[in-house]
PDB file of C-alpha atoms and ligand atoms in Angstrom:
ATOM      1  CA  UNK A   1       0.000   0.000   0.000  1.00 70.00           C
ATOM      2  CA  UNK A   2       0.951   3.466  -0.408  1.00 81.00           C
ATOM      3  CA  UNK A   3       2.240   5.249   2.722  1.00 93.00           C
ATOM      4  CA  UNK A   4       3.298   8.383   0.971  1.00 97.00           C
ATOM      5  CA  UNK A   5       1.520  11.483  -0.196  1.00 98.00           C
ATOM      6  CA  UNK A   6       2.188  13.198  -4.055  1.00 98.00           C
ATOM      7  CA  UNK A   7       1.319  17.370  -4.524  1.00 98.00           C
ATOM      8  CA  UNK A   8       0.407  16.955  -8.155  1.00 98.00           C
ATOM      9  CA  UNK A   9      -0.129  20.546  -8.603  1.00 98.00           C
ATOM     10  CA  UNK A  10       3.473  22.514  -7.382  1.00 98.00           C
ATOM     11  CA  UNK A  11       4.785  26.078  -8.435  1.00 98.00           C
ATOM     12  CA  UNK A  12       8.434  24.568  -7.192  1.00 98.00           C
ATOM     13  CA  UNK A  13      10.022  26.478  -9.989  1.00 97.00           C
ATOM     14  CA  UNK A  14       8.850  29.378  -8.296  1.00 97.00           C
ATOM     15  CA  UNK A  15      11.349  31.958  -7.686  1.00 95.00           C
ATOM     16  CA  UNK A  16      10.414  31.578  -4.165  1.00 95.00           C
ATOM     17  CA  UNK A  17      11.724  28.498  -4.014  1.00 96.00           C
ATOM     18  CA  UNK A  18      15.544  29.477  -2.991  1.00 94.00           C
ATOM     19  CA  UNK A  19      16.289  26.903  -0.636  1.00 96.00           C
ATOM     20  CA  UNK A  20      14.907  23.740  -2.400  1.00 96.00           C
ATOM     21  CA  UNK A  21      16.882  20.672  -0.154  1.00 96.00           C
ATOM     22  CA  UNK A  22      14.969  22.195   3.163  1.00 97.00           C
ATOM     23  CA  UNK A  23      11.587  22.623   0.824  1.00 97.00           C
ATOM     24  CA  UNK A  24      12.048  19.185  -0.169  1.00 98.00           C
ATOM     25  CA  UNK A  25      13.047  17.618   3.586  1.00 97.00           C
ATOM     26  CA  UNK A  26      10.347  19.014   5.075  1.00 98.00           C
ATOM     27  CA  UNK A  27       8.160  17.661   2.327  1.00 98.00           C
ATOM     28  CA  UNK A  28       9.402  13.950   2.890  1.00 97.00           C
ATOM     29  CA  UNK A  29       8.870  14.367   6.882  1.00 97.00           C
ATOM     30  CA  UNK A  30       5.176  15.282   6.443  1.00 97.00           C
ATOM     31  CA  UNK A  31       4.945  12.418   4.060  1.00 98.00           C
ATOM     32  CA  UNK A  32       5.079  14.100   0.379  1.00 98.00           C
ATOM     33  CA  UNK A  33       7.385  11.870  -1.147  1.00 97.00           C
ATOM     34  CA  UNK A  34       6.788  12.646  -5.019  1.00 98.00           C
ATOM     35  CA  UNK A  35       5.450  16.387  -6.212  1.00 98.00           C
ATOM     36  CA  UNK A  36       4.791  17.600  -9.717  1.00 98.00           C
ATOM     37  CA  UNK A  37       6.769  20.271 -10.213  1.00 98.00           C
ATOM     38  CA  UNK A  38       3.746  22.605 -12.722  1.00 98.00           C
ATOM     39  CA  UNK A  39       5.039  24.834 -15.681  1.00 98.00           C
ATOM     40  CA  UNK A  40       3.108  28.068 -16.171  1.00 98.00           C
ATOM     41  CA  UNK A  41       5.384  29.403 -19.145  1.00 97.00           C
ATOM     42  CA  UNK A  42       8.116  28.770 -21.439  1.00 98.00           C
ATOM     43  CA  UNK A  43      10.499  29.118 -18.855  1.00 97.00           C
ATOM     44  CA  UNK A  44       9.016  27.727 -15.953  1.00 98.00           C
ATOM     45  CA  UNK A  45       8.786  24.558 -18.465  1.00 98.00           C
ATOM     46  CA  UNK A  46      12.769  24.625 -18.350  1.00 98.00           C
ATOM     47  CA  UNK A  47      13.019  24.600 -15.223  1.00 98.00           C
ATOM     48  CA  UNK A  48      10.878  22.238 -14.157  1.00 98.00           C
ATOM     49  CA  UNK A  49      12.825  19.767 -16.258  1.00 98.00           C
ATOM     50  CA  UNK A  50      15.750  20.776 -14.499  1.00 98.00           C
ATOM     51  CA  UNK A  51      14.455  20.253 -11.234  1.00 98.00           C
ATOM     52  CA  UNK A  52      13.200  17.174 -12.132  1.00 98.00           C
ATOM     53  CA  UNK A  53      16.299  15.884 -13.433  1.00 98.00           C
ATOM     54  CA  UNK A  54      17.987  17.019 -10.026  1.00 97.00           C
ATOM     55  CA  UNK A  55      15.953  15.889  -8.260  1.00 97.00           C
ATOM     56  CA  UNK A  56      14.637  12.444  -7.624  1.00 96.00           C
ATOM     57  CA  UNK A  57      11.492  13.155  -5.527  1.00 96.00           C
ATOM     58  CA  UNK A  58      10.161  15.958  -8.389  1.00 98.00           C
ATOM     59  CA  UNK A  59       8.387  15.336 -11.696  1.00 98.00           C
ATOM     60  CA  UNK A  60       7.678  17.931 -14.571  1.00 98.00           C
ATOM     61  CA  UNK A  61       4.523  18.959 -16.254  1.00 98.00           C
ATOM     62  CA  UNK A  62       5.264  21.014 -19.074  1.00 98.00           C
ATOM     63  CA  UNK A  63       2.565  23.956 -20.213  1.00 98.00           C
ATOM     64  CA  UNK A  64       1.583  27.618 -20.751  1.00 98.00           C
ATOM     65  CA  UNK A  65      -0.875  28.751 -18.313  1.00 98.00           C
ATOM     66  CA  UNK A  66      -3.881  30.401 -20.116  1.00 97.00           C
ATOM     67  CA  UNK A  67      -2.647  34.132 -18.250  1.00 96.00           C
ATOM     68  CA  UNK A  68       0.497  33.509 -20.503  1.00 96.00           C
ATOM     69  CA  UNK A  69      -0.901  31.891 -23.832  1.00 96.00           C
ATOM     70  CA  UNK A  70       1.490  34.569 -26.229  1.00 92.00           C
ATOM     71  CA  UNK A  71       4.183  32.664 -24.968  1.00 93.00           C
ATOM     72  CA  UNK A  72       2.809  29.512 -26.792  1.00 97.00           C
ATOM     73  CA  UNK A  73       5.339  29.137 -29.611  1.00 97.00           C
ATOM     74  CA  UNK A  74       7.203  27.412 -32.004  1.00 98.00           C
ATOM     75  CA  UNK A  75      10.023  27.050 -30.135  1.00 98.00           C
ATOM     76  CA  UNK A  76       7.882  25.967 -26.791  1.00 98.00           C
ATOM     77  CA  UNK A  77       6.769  23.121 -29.423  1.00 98.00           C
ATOM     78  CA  UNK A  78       9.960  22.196 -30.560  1.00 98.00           C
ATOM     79  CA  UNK A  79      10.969  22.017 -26.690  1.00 98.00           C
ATOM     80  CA  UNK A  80       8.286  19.523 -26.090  1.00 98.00           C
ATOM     81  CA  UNK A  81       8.502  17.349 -28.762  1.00 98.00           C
ATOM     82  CA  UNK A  82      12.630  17.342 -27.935  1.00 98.00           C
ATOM     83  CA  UNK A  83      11.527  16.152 -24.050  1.00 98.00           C
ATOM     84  CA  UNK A  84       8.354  14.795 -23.531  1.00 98.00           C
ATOM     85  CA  UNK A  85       9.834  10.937 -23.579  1.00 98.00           C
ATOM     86  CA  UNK A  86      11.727  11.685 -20.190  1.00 98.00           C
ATOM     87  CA  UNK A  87      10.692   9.963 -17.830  1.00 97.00           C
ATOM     88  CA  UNK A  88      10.512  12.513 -15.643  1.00 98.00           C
ATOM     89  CA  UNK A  89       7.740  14.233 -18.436  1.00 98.00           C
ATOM     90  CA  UNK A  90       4.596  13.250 -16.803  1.00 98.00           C
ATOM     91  CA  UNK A  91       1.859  16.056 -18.091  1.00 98.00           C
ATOM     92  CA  UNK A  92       1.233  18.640 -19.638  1.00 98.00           C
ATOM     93  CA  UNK A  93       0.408  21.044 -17.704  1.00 96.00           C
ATOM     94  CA  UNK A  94      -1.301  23.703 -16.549  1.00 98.00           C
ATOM     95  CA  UNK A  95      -3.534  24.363 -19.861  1.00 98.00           C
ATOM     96  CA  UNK A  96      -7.195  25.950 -19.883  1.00 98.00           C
ATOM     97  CA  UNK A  97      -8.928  29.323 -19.702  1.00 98.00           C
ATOM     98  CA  UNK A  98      -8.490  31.978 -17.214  1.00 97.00           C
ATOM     99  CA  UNK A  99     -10.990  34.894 -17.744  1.00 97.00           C
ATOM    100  CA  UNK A 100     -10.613  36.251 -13.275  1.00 95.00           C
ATOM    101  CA  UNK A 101      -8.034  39.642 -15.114  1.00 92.00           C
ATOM    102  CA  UNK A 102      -9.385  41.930 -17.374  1.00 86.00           C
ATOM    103  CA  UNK A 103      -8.623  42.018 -21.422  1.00 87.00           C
ATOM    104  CA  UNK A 104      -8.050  38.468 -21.504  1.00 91.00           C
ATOM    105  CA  UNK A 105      -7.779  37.424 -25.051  1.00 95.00           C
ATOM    106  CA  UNK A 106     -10.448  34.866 -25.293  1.00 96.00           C
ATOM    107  CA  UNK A 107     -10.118  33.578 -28.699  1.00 96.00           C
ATOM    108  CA  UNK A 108      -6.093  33.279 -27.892  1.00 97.00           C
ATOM    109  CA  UNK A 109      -6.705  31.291 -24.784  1.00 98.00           C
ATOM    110  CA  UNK A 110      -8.929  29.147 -26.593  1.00 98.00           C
ATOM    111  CA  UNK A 111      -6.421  28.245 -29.502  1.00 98.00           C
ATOM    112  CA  UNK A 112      -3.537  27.822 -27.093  1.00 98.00           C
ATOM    113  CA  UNK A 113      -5.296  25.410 -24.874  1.00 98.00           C
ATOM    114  CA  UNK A 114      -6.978  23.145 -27.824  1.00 98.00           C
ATOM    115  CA  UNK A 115      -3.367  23.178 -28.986  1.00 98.00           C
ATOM    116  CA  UNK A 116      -1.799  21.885 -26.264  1.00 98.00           C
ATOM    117  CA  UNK A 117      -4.673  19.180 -25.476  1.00 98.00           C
ATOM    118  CA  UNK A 118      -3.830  17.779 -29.168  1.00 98.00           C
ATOM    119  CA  UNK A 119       0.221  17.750 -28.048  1.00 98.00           C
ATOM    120  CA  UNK A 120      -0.903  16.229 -25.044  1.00 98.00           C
ATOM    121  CA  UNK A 121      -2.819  13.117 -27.248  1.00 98.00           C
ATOM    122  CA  UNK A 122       0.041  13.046 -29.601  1.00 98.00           C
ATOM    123  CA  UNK A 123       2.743  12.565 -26.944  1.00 98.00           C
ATOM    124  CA  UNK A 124       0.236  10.465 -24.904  1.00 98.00           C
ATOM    125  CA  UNK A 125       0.779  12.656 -21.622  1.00 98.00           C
ATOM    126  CA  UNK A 126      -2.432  13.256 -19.242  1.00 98.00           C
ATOM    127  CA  UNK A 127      -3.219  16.508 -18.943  1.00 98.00           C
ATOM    128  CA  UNK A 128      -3.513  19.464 -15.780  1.00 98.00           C
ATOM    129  CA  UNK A 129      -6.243  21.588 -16.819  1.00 98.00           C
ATOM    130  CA  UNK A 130      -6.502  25.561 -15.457  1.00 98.00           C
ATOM    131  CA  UNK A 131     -10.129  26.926 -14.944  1.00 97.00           C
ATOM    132  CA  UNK A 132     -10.751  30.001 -13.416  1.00 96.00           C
ATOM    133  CA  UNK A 133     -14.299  32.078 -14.040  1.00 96.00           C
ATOM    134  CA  UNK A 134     -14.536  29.839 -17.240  1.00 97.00           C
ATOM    135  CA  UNK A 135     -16.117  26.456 -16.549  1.00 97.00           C
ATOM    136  CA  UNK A 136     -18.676  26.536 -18.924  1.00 97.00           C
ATOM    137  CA  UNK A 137     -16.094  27.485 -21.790  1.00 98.00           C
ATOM    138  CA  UNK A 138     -13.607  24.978 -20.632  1.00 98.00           C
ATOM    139  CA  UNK A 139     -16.031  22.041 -19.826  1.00 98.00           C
ATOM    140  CA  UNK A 140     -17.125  22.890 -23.643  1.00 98.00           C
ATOM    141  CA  UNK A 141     -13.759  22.447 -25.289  1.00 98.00           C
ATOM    142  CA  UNK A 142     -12.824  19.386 -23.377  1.00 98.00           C
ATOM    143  CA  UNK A 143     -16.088  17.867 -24.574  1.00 98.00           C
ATOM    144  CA  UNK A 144     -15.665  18.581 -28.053  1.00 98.00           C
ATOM    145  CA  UNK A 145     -12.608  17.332 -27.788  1.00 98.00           C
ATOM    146  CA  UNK A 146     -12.950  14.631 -25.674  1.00 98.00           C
ATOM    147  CA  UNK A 147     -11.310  11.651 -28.545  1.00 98.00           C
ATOM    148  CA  UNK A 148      -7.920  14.254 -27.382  1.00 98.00           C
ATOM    149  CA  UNK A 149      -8.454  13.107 -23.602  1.00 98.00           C
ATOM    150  CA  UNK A 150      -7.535   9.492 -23.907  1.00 97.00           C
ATOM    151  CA  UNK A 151      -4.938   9.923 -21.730  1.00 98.00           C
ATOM    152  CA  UNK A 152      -6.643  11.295 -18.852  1.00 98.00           C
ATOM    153  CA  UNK A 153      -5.777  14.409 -16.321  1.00 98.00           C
ATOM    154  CA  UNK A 154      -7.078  16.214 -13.934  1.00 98.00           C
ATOM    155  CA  UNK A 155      -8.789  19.259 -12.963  1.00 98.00           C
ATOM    156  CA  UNK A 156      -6.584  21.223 -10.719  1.00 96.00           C
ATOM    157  CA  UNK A 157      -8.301  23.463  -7.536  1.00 91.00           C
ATOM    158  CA  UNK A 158     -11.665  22.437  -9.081  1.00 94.00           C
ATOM    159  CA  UNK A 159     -14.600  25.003  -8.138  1.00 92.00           C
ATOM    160  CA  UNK A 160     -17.550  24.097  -9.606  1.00 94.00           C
ATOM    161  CA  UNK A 161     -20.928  22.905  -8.903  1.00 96.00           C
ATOM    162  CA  UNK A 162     -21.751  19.215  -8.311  1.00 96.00           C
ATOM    163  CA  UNK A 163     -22.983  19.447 -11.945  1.00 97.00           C
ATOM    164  CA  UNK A 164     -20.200  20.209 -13.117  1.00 98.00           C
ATOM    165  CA  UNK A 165     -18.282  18.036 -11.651  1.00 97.00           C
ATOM    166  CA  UNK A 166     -20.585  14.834 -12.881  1.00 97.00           C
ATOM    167  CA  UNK A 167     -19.045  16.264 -16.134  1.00 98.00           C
ATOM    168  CA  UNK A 168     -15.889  15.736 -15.429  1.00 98.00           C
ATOM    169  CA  UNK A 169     -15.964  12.498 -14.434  1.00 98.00           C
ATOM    170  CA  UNK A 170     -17.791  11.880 -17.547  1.00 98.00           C
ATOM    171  CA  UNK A 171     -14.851  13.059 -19.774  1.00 98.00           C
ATOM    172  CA  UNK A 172     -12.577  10.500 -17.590  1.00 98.00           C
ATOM    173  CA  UNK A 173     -10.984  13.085 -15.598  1.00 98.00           C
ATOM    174  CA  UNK A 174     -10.423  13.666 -12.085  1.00 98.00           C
ATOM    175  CA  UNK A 175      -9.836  16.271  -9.694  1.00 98.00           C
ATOM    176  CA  UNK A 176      -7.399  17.592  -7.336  1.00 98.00           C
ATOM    177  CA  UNK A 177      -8.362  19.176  -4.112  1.00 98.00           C
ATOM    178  CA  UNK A 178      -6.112  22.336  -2.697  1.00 98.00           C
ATOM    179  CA  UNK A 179      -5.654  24.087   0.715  1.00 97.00           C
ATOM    180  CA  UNK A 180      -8.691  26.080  -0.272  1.00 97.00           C
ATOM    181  CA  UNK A 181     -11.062  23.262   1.374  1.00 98.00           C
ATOM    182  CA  UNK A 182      -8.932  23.492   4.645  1.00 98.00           C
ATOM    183  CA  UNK A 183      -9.979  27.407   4.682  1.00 97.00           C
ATOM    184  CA  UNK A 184     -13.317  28.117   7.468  1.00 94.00           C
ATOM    185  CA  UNK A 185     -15.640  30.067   4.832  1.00 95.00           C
ATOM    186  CA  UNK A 186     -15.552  27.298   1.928  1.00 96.00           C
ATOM    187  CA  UNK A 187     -18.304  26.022   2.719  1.00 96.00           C
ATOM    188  CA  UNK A 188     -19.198  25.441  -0.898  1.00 95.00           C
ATOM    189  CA  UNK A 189     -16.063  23.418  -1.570  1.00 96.00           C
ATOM    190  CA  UNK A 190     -16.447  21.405   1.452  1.00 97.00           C
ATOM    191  CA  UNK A 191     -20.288  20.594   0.612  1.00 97.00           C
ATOM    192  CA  UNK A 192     -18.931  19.306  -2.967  1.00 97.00           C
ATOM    193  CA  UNK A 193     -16.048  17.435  -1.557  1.00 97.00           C
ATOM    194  CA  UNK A 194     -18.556  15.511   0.662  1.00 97.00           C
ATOM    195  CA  UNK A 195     -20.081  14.369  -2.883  1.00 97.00           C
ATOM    196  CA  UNK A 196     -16.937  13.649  -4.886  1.00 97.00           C
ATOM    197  CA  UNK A 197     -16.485   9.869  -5.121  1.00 98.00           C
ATOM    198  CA  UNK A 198     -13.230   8.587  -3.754  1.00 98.00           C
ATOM    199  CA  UNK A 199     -11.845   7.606  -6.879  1.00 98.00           C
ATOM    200  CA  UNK A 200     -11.309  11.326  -8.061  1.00 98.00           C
ATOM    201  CA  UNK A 201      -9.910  12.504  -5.553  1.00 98.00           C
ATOM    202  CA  UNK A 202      -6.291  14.150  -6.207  1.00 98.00           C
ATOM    203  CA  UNK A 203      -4.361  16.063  -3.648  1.00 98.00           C
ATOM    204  CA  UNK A 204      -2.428  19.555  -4.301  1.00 98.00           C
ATOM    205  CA  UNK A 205      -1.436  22.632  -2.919  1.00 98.00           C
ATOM    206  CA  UNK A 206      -0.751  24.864  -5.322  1.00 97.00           C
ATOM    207  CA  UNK A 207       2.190  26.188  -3.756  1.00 98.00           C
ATOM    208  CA  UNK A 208       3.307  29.085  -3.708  1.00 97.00           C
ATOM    209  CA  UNK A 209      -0.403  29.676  -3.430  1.00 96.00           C
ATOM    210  CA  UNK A 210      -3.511  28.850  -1.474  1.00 96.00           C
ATOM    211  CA  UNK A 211      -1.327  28.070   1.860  1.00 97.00           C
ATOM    212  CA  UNK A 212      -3.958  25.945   3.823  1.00 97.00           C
ATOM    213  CA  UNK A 213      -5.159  26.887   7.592  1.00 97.00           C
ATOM    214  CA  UNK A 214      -3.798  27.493  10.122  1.00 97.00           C
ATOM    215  CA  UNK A 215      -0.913  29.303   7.623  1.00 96.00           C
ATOM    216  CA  UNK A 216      -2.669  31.143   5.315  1.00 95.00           C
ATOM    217  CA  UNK A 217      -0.638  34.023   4.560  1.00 93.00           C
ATOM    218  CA  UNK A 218       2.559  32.564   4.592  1.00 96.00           C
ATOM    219  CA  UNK A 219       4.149  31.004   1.817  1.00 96.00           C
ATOM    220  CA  UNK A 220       2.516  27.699   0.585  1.00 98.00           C
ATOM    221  CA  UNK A 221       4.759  24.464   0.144  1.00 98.00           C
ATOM    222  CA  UNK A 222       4.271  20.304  -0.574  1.00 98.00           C
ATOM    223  CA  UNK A 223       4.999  20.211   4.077  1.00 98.00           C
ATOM    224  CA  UNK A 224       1.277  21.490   4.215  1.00 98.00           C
ATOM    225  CA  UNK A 225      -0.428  19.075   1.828  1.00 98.00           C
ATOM    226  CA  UNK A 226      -1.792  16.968   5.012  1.00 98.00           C
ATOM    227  CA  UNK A 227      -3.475  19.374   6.403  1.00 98.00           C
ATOM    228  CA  UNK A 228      -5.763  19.409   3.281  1.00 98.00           C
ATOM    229  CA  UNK A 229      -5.896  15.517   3.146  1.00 98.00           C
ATOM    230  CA  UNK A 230      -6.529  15.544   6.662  1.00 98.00           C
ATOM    231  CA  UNK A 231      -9.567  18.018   6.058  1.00 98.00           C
ATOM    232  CA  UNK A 232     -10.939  15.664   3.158  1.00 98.00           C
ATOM    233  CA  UNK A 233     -10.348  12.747   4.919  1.00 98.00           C
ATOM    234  CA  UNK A 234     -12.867  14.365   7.706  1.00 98.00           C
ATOM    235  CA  UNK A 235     -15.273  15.253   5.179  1.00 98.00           C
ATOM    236  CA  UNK A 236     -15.303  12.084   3.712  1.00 98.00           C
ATOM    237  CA  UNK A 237     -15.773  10.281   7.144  1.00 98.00           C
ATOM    238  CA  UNK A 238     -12.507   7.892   6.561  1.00 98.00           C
ATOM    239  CA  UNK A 239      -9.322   7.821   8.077  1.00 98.00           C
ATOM    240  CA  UNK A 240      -6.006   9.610   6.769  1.00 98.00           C
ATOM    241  CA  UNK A 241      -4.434   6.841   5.880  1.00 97.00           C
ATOM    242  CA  UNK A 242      -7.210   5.625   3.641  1.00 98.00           C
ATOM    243  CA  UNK A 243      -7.393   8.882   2.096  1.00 98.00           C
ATOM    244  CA  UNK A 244      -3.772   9.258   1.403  1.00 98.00           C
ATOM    245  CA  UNK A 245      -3.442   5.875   0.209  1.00 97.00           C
ATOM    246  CA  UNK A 246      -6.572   6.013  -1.990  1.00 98.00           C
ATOM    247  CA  UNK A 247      -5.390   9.458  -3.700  1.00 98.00           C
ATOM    248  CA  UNK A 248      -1.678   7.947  -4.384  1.00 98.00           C
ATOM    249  CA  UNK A 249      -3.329   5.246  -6.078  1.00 97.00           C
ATOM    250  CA  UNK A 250      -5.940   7.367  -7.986  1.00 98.00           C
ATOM    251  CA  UNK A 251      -2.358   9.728  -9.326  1.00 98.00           C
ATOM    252  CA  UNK A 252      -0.573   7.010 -10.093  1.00 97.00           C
ATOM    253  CA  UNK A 253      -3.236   5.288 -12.633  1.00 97.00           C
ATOM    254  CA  UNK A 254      -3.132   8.690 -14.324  1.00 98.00           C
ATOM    255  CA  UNK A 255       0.737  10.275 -14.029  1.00 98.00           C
ATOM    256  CA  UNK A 256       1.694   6.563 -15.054  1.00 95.00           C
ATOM    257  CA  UNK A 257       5.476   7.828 -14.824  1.00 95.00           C
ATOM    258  CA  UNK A 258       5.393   8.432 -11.171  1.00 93.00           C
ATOM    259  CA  UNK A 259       4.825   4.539 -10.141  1.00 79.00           C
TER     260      UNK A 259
HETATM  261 ZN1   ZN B   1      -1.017  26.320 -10.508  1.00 82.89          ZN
END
């Protein structure tokens, strides 16, 4: 059985990250033995391959967040196709709409992320999909496109209604919950992750961001990923061990390379 957590959803490439071997430690002692290490840009795609290939514990998903979709290139392609066999390559990722700034480009976001689902089917890498104030619009591509989804992927910080979510699971995807269900007001989130059936459930934190209580404001990092496990495992009435074993098993049927 699996006594170890994975954060499938982590900014380590962060420039916050400056002292990575104490990040990492304290990761390992509260139990977070593997963490996917999420692009966000051209750049942050380097680097996450070169963390990954320092590091034994980290994976890379390689993507352009939807905030940064003129950075989607030629030369981003070329980077992909050049890497995605690594073994260390286990998504793309994070890819969907964003529309929370103002003068998003919406026709831009839309191309960038359809694009990146079909390198995600051609490579045969699951996929980390982005939604923020756009489910309707992203639940809409990914079901037009659904023949591009064979290989899985999750929803990352999912918000949405239970609806929604029956969608989801209908296109084969899963969820991962963040630090946000740990906070006192979410009551929303915490009524929908009563619902969620076990075998979607995904941990992150989304660190830098969403730091989970009791630590909100500081800086968020893999350490605190069991005190949002520990908050699902209360809403779902079973013990932590059973959740964190049962969420290791659900990431490792779709990141096949972390097993
Ligand atoms: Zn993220």
């Amino acid at each position: 059985m699996n006594e170890f957590l994975i954060d499938v959803h982590a900014h380590l490439n962060d420039e916050r990250y400056n002292n990575l071997n104490e990040t990492l430690k304290n990761a390992k002692q509260s139990k977070v033995e593997k963490i996917i290490c999420v692009s966000y840009d051209f750049e942050s795609s380097k680097k996450a391959l070169k963390l990954s290939t320092e590091n034994e514990n980290i994976y890379a998903a390689i993507g352009i967040h939807p905030n940064n979709s003129g950075f989607f290139s030629q030369d981003f392609i070329d980077f992909l196709t050049k890497n995605y066999q690594n073994k260390k390559v286990v998504a793309i990722g994070e890819i969907g709409l964003d529309y929370h700034y103002e003068n998003f480009d919406k026709e831009k976001q839309r191309n960038v992320f359809i694009a990146q689902l079909k390198l995600a089917d051609t490579f045969g890498l699951p996929v980390q999909v982005h939604c923020r104030n756009a489910m309707n619009d992203t639940l809409e591509i990914l079901t037009e496109h659904r023949n591009l989804l064979k290989n899985g992927g999750i929803m990352h910080c999912f918000k949405g209604s239970f609806e929604n979510l029956r969608k989801v699971g209908e296109l084969g995807l899963k969820i991962s919950v963040g630090g946000v269900v740990t906070f006192k007001n979410a009551i929303e989130t915490q009524e929908l992750i009563e619902k969620v059936p076990l075998d979607m459930i995904l941990f992150e934190t989304d660190c830098p961001y969403l730091t989970p209580h009791p630590y909100r404001g500081k800086i968020n990092e893999p350490k605190f990923l069991e005190l949002t496990v520990q908050k699902t495992a209360e809403l779902k009435d079973i013990s932590f061990q059973k959740m964190m074993q049962i969420s290791t098993e659900n990431c490792c049927k779709i990141f096949k390379k972390l097993k």
